mmCIF file of C-alpha atoms in Angstrom:
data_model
loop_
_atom_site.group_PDB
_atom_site.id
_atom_site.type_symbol
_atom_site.label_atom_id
_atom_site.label_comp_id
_atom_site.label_asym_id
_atom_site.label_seq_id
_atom_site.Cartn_x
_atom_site.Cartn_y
_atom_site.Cartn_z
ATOM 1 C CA UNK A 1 100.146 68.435 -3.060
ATOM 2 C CA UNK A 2 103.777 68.168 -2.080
ATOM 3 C CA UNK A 3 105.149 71.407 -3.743
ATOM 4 C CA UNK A 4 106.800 74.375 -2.886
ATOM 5 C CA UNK A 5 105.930 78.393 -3.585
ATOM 6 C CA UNK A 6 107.941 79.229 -6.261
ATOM 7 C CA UNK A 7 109.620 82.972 -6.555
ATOM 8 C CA UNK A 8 108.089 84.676 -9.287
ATOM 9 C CA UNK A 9 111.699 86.109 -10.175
ATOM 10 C CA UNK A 10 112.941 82.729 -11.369
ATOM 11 C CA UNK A 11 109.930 82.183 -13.744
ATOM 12 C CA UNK A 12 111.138 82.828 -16.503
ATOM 13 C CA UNK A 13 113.970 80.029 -16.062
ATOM 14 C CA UNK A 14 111.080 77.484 -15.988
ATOM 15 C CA UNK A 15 109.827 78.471 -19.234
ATOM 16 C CA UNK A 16 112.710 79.756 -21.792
ATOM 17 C CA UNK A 17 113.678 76.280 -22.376
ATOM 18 C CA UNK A 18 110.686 75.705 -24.204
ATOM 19 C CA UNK A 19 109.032 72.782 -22.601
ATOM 20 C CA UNK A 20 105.596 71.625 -24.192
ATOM 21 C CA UNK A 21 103.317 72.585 -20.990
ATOM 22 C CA UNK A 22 99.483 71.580 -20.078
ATOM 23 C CA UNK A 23 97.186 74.760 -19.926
ATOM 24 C CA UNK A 24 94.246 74.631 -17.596
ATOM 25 C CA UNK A 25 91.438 76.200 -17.184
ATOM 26 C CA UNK A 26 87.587 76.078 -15.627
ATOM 27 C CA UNK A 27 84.662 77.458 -16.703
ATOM 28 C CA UNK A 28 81.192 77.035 -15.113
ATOM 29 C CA UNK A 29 82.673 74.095 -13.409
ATOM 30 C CA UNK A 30 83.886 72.771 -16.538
ATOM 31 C CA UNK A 31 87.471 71.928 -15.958
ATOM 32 C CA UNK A 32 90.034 71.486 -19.270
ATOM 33 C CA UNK A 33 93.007 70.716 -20.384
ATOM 34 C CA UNK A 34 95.217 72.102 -23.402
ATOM 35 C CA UNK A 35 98.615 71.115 -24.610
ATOM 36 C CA UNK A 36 100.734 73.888 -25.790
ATOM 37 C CA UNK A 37 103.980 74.342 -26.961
ATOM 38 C CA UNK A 38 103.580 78.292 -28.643
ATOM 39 C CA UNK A 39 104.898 80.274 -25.728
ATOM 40 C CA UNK A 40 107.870 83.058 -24.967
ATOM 41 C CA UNK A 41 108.297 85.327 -21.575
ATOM 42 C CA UNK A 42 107.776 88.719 -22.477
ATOM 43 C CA UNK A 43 108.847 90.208 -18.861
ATOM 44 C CA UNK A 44 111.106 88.749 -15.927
ATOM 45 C CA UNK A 45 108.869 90.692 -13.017
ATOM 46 C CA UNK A 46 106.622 90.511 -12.383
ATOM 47 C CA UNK A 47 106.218 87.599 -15.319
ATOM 48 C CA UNK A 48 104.529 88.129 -18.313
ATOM 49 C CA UNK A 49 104.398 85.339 -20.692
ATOM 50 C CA UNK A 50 102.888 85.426 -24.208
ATOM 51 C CA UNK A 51 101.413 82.395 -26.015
ATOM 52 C CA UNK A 52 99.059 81.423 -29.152
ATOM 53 C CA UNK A 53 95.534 79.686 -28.170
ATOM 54 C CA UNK A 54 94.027 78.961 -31.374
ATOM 55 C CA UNK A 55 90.190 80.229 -31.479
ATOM 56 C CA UNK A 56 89.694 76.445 -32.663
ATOM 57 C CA UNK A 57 90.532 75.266 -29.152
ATOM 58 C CA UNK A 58 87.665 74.637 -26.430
ATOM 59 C CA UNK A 59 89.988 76.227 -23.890
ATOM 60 C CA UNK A 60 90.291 79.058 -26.199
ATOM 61 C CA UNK A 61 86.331 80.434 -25.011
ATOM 62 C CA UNK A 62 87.523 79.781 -21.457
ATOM 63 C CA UNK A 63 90.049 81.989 -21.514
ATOM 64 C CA UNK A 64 88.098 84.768 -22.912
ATOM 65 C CA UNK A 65 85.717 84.413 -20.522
ATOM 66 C CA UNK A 66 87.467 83.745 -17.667
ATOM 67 C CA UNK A 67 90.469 85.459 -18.080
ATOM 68 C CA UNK A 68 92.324 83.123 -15.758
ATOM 69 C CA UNK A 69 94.339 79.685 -16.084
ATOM 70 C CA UNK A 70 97.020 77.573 -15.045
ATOM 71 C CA UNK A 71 100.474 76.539 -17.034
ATOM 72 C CA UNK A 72 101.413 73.091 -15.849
ATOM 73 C CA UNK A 73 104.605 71.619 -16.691
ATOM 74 C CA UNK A 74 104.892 68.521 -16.758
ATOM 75 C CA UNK A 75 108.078 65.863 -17.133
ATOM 76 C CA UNK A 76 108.485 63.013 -20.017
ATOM 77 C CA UNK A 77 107.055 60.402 -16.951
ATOM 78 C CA UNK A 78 103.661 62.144 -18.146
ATOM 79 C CA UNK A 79 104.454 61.849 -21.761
ATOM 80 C CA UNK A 80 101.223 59.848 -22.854
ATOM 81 C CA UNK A 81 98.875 61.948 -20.694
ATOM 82 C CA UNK A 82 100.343 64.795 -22.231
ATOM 83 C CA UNK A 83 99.779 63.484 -25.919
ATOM 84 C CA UNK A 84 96.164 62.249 -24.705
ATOM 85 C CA UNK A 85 95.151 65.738 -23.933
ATOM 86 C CA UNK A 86 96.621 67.086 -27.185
ATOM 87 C CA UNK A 87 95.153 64.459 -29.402
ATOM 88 C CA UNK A 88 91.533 65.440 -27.501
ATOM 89 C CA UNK A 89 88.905 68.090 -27.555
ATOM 90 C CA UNK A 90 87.584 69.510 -24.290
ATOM 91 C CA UNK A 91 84.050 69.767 -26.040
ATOM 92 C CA UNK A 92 83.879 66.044 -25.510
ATOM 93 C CA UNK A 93 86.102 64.669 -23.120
ATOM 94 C CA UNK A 94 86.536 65.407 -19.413
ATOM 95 C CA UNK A 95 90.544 65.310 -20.041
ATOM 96 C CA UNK A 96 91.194 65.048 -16.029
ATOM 97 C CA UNK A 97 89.332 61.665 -15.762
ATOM 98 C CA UNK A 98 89.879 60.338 -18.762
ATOM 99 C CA UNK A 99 93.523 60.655 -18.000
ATOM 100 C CA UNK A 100 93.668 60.420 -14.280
ATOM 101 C CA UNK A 101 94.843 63.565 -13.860
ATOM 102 C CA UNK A 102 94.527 65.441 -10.663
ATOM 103 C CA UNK A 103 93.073 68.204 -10.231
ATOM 104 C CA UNK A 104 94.365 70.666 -7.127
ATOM 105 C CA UNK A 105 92.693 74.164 -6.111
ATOM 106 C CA UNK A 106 95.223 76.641 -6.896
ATOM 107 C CA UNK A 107 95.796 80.076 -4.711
ATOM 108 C CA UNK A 108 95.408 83.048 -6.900
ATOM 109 C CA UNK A 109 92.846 81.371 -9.690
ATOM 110 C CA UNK A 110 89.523 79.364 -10.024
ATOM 111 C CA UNK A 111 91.376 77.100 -12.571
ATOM 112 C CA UNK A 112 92.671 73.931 -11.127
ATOM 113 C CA UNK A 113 96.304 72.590 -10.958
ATOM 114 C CA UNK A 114 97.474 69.721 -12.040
ATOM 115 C CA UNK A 115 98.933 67.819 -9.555
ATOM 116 C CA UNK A 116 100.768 65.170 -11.304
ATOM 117 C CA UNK A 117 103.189 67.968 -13.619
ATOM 118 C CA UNK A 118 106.323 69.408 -11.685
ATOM 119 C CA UNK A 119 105.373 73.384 -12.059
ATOM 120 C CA UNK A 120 102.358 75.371 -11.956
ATOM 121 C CA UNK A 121 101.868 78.365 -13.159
ATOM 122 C CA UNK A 122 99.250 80.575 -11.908
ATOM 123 C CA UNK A 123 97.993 83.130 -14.324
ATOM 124 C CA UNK A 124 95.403 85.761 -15.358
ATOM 125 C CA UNK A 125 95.166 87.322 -19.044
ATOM 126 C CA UNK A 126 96.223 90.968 -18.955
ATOM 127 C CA UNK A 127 96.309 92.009 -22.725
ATOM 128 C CA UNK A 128 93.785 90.952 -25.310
ATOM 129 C CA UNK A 129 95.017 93.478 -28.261
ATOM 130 C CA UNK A 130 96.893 90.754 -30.266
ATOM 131 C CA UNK A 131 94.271 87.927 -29.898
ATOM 132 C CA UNK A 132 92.514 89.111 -32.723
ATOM 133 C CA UNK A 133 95.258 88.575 -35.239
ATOM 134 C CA UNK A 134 97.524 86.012 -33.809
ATOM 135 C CA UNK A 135 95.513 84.252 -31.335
ATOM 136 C CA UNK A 136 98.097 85.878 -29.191
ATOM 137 C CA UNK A 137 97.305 86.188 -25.395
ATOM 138 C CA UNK A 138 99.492 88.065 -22.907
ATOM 139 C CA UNK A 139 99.235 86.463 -19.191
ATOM 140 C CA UNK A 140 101.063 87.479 -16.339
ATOM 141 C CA UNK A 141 102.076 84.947 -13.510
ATOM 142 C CA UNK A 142 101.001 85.851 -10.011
ATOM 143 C CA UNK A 143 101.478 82.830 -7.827
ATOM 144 C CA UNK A 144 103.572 79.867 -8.709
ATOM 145 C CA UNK A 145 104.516 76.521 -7.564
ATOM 146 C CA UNK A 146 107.419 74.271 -7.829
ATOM 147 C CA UNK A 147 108.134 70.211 -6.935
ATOM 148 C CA UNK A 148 111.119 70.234 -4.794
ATOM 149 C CA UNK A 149 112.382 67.085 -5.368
ATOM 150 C CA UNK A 150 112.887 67.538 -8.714
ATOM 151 C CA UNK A 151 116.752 68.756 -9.427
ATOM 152 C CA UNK A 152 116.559 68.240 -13.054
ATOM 153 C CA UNK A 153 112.960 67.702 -14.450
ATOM 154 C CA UNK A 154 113.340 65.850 -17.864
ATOM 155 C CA UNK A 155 110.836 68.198 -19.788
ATOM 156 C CA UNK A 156 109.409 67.512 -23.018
ATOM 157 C CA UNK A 157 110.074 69.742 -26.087
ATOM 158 C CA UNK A 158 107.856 69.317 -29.208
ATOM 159 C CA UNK A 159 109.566 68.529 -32.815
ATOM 160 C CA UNK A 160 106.430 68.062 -34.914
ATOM 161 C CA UNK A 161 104.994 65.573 -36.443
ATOM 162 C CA UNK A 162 105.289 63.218 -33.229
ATOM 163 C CA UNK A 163 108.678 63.508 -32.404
ATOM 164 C CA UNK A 164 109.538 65.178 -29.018
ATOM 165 C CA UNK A 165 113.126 65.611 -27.316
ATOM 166 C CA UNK A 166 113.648 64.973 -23.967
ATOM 167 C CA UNK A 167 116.058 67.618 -21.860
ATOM 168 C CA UNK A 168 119.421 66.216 -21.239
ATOM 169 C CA UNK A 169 121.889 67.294 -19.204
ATOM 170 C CA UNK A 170 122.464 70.566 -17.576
ATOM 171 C CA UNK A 171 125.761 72.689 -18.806
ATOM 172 C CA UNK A 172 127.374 75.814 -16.733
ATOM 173 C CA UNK A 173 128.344 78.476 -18.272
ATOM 174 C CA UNK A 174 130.280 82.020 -17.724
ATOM 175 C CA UNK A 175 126.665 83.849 -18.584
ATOM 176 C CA UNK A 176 126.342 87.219 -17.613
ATOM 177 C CA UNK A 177 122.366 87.320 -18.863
ATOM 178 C CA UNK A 178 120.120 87.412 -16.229
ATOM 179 C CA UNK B 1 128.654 76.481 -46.853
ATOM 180 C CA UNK B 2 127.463 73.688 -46.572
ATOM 181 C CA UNK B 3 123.534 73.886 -46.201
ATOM 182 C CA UNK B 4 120.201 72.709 -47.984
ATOM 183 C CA UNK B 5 117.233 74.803 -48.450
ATOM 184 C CA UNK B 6 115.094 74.060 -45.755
ATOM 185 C CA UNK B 7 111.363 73.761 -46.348
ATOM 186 C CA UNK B 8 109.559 76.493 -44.586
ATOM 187 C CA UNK B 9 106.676 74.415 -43.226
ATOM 188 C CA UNK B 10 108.686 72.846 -41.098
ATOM 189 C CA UNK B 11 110.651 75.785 -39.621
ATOM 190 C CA UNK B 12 107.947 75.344 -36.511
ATOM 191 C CA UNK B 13 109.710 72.334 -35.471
ATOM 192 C CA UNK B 14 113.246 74.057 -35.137
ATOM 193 C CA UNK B 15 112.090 76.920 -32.906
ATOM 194 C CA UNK B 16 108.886 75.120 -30.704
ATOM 195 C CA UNK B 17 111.756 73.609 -28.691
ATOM 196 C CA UNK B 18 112.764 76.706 -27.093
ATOM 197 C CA UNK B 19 116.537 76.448 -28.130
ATOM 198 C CA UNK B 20 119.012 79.760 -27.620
ATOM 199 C CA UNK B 21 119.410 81.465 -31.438
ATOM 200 C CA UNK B 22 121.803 84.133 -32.346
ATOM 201 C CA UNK B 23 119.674 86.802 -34.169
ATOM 202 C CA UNK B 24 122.010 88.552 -37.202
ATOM 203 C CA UNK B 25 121.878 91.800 -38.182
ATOM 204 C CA UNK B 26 123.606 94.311 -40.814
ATOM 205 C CA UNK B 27 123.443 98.537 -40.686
ATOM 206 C CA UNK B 28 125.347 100.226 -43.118
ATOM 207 C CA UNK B 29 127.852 97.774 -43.070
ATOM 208 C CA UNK B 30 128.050 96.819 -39.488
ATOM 209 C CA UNK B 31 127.147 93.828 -38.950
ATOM 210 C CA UNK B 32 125.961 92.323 -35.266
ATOM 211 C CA UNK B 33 124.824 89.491 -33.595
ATOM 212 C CA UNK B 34 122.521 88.851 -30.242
ATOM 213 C CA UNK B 35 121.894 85.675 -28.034
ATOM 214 C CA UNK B 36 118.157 84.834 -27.929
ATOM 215 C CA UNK B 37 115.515 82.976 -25.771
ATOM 216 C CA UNK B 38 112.724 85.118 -26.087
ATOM 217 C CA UNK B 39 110.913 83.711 -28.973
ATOM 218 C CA UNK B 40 107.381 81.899 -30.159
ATOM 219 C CA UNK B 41 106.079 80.308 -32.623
ATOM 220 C CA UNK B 42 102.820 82.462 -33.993
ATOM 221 C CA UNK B 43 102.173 80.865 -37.344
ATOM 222 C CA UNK B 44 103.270 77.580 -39.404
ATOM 223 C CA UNK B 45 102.785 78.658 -42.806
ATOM 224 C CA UNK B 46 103.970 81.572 -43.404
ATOM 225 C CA UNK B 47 106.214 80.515 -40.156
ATOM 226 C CA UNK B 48 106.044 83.365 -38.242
ATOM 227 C CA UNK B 49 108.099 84.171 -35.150
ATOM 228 C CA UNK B 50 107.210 86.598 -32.251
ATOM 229 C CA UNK B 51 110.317 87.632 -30.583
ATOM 230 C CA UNK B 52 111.281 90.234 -27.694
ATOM 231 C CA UNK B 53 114.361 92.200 -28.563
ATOM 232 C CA UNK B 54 114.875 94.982 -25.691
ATOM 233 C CA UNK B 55 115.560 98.369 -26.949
ATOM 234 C CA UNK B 56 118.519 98.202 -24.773
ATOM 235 C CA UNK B 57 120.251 96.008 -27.302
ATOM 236 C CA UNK B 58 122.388 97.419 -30.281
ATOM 237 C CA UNK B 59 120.082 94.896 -32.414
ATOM 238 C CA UNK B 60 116.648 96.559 -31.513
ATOM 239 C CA UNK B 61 117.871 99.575 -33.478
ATOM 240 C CA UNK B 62 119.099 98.006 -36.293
ATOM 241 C CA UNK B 63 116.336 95.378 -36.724
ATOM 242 C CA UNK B 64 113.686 98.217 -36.282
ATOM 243 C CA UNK B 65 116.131 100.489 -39.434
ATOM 244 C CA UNK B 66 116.393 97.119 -42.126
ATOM 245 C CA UNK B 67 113.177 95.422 -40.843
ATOM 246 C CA UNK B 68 115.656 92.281 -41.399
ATOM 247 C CA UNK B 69 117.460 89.636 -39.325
ATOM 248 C CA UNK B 70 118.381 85.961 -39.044
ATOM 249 C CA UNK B 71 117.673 83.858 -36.841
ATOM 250 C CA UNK B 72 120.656 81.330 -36.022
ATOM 251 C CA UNK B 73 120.291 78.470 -34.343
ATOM 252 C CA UNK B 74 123.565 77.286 -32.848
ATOM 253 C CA UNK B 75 124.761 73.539 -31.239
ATOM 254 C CA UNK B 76 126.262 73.015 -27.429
ATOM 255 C CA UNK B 77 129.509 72.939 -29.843
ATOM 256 C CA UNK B 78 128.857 76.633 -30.268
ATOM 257 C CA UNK B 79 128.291 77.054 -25.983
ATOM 258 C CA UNK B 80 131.433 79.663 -25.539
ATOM 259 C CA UNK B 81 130.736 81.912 -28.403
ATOM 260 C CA UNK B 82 126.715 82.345 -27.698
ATOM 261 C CA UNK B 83 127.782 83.043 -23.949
ATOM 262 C CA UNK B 84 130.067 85.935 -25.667
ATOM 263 C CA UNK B 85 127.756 87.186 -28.037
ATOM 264 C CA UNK B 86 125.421 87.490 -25.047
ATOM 265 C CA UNK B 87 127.990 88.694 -22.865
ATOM 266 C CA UNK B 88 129.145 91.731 -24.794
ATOM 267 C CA UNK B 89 127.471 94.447 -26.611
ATOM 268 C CA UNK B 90 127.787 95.521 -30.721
ATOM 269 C CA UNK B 91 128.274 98.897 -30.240
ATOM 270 C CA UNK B 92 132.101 98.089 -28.765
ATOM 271 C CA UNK B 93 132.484 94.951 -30.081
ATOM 272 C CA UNK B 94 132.589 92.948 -33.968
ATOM 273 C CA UNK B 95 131.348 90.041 -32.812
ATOM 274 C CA UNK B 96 131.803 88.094 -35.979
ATOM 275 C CA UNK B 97 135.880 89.382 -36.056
ATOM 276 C CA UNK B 98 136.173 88.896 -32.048
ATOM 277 C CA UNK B 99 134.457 85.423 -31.856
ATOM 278 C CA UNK B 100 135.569 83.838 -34.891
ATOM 279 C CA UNK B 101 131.941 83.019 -36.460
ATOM 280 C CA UNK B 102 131.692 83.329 -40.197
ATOM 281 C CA UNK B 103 129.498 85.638 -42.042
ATOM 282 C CA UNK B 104 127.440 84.201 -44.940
ATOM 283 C CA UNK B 105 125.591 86.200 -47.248
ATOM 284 C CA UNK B 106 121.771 85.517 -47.231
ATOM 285 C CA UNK B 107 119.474 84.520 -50.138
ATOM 286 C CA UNK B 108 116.765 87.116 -49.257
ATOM 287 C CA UNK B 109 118.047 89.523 -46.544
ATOM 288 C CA UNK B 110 121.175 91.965 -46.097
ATOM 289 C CA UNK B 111 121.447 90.105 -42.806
ATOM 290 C CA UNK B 112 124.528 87.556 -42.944
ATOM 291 C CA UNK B 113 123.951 84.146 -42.102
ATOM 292 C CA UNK B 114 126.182 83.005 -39.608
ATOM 293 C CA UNK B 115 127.740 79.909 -41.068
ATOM 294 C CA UNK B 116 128.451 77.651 -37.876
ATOM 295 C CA UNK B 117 125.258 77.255 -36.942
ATOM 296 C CA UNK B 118 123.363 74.184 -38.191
ATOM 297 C CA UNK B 119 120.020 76.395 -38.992
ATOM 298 C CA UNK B 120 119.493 79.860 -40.272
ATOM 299 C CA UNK B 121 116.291 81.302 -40.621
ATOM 300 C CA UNK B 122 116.160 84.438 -43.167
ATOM 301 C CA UNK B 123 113.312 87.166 -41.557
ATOM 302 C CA UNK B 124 111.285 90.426 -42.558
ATOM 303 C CA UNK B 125 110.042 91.971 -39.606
ATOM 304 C CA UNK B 126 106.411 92.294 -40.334
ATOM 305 C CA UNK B 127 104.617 93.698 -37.317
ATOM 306 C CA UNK B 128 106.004 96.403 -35.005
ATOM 307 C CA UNK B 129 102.671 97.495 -33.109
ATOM 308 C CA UNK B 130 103.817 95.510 -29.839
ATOM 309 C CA UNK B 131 107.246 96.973 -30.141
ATOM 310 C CA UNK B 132 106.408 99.925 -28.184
ATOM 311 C CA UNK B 133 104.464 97.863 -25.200
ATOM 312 C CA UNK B 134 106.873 94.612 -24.889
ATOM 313 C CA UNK B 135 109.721 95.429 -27.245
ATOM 314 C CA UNK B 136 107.989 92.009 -29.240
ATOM 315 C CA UNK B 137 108.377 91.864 -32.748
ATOM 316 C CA UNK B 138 107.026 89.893 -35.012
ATOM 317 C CA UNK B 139 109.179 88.022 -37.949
ATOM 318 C CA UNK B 140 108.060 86.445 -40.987
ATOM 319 C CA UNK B 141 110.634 83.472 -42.024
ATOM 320 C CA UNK B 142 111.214 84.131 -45.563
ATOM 321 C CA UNK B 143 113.932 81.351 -46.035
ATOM 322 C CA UNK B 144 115.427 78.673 -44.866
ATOM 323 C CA UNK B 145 118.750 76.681 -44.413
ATOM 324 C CA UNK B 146 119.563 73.424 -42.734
ATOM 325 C CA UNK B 147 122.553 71.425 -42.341
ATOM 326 C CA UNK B 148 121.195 68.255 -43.202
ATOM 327 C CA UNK B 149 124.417 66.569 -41.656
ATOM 328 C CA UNK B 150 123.285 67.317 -37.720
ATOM 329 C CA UNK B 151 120.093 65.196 -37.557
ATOM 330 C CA UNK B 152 119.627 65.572 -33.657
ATOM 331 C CA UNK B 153 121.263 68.640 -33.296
ATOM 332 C CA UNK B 154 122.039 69.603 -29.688
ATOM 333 C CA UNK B 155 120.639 72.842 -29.157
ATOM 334 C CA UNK B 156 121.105 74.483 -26.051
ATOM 335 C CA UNK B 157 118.120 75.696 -23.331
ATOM 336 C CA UNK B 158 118.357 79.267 -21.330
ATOM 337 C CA UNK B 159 117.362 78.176 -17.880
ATOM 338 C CA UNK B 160 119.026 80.904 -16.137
ATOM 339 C CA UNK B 161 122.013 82.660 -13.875
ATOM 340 C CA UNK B 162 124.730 80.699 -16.602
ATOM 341 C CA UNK B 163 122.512 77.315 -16.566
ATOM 342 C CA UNK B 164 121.356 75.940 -19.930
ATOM 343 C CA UNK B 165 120.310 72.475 -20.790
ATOM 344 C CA UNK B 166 121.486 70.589 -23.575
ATOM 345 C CA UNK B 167 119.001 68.704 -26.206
ATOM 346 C CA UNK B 168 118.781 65.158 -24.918
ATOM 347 C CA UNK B 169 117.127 62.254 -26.955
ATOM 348 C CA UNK B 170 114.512 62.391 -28.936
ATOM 349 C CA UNK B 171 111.428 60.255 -28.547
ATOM 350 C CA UNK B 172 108.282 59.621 -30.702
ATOM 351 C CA UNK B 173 104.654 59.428 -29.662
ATOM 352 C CA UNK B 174 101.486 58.939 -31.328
ATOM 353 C CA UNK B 175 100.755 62.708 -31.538
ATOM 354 C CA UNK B 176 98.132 63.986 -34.043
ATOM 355 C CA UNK B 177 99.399 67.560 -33.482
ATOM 356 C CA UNK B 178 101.215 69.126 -36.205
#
């Protein structure tokens, strides 16, 4: 894997943009994958993100049980794989090979990254309460990972009903928010 | 103005995309507005929004008094006045008077719809109980406006230190996901 450790102060930029990201997980050597687009940060540092896992979802149990998974961004180049794991069920497909995704031990987790997406992600479930009534996990980011090479990554951000924009260009601006 | 009622099953679409909103607020007359990017998606029908608002900010006080905001969803057009509105703080400043953004009164909130942005979602806050843990609220859309003019609006991205990315092109896939 050709990537970089990422600092886990600059998080947050990765994710506020609202890219539609792969979550993975592994349970009883059952890898999966999960496309999600239901996410906010909730904390710069260390990062805490919060995001909706429907109790309908097979990677839904794995996270309950295992408390542990991996946030994979990926770019528009992966666009089809990305719609093939959405459009799939874990219960019945091994979404890795049926894709050709690749699978990469991660540092911090038993869930597997995925190679071919720019970011990973790293996390472990810290707060259950609002699971229950939204579906609503809270997982904080301890060890992330970042392609290099990739200035601008043309991430994917969901619409509905099939329609996904693509991220154009990048603006500067007098900001003073962190 | 110049809006359409918007329908509110498909408010998911306009916020899953992770653009920066301007959330408006009223208090006994004083009105205020605050740049966004912490915000999810928890529910399609009712939409419901989960949203961090740090009790730092002039907003968290009012929106926890009324229990009512909108949520504004502004254009790169808008770029200067969003960095403003996050670069300054209500209690010194009108931000509607200094910036030159319109007021518009709201169909079911005191709130005022700000009137150059090309969305405006009316909310009820209806769950504080993760206020106290992650300053995270959670908002129940109770109407909607669209400019049905804009129909790929360029939203803007937070990705950071004065960065944002601008809403490229929009592509379609062959997703079965709502």
């Amino acid at each position: 894997m050709s990537k970089e450790a990422f600092p886990l102060s600059k998080v947050y930029g990765l994710l506020e943009p609202g890219p539609v990201v792969l979550v993975s997980t592994v349970r009883e050597g059952r890898t999966n994958i999960m496309t999600m687009s239901w996410h906010t940060m909730l904390e710069f540092e260390p990062p805490l993100v919060g995001c909706v896992i429907s109790n309908g979802n097979f990677t839904f149990d794995s996270l309950q049980a295992t408390k542990e998974c991996v946030i994979n961004i990926p770019t528009v180049a992966l666009s089809k794989k990305v719609v093939d794991c959405g459009n799939s069920s874990g219960r019945t497909v091994d979404k890795f090979k049926a894709f050709g995704l690749t699978p990469v031990a991660a540092l911090c987790v038993e869930a597997p990254l995925i190679d071919e997406c720019y970011a990973n992600l790293e996390c472990r479930v810290v707060d259950q309460t609002m699971v229950a009534k939204y579906n609503f996990f809270v997982l904080e980011v301890v060890n992330a990972w970042i392609d290099p090479r990739q200035e601008h990554p043309q991430t994917m951000h969901h619409l509905g009903d099939g329609s996904f924009m693509v991220a154009g260009k990048t603006i500067h601006l007098p900001s003073k928010m962190k």
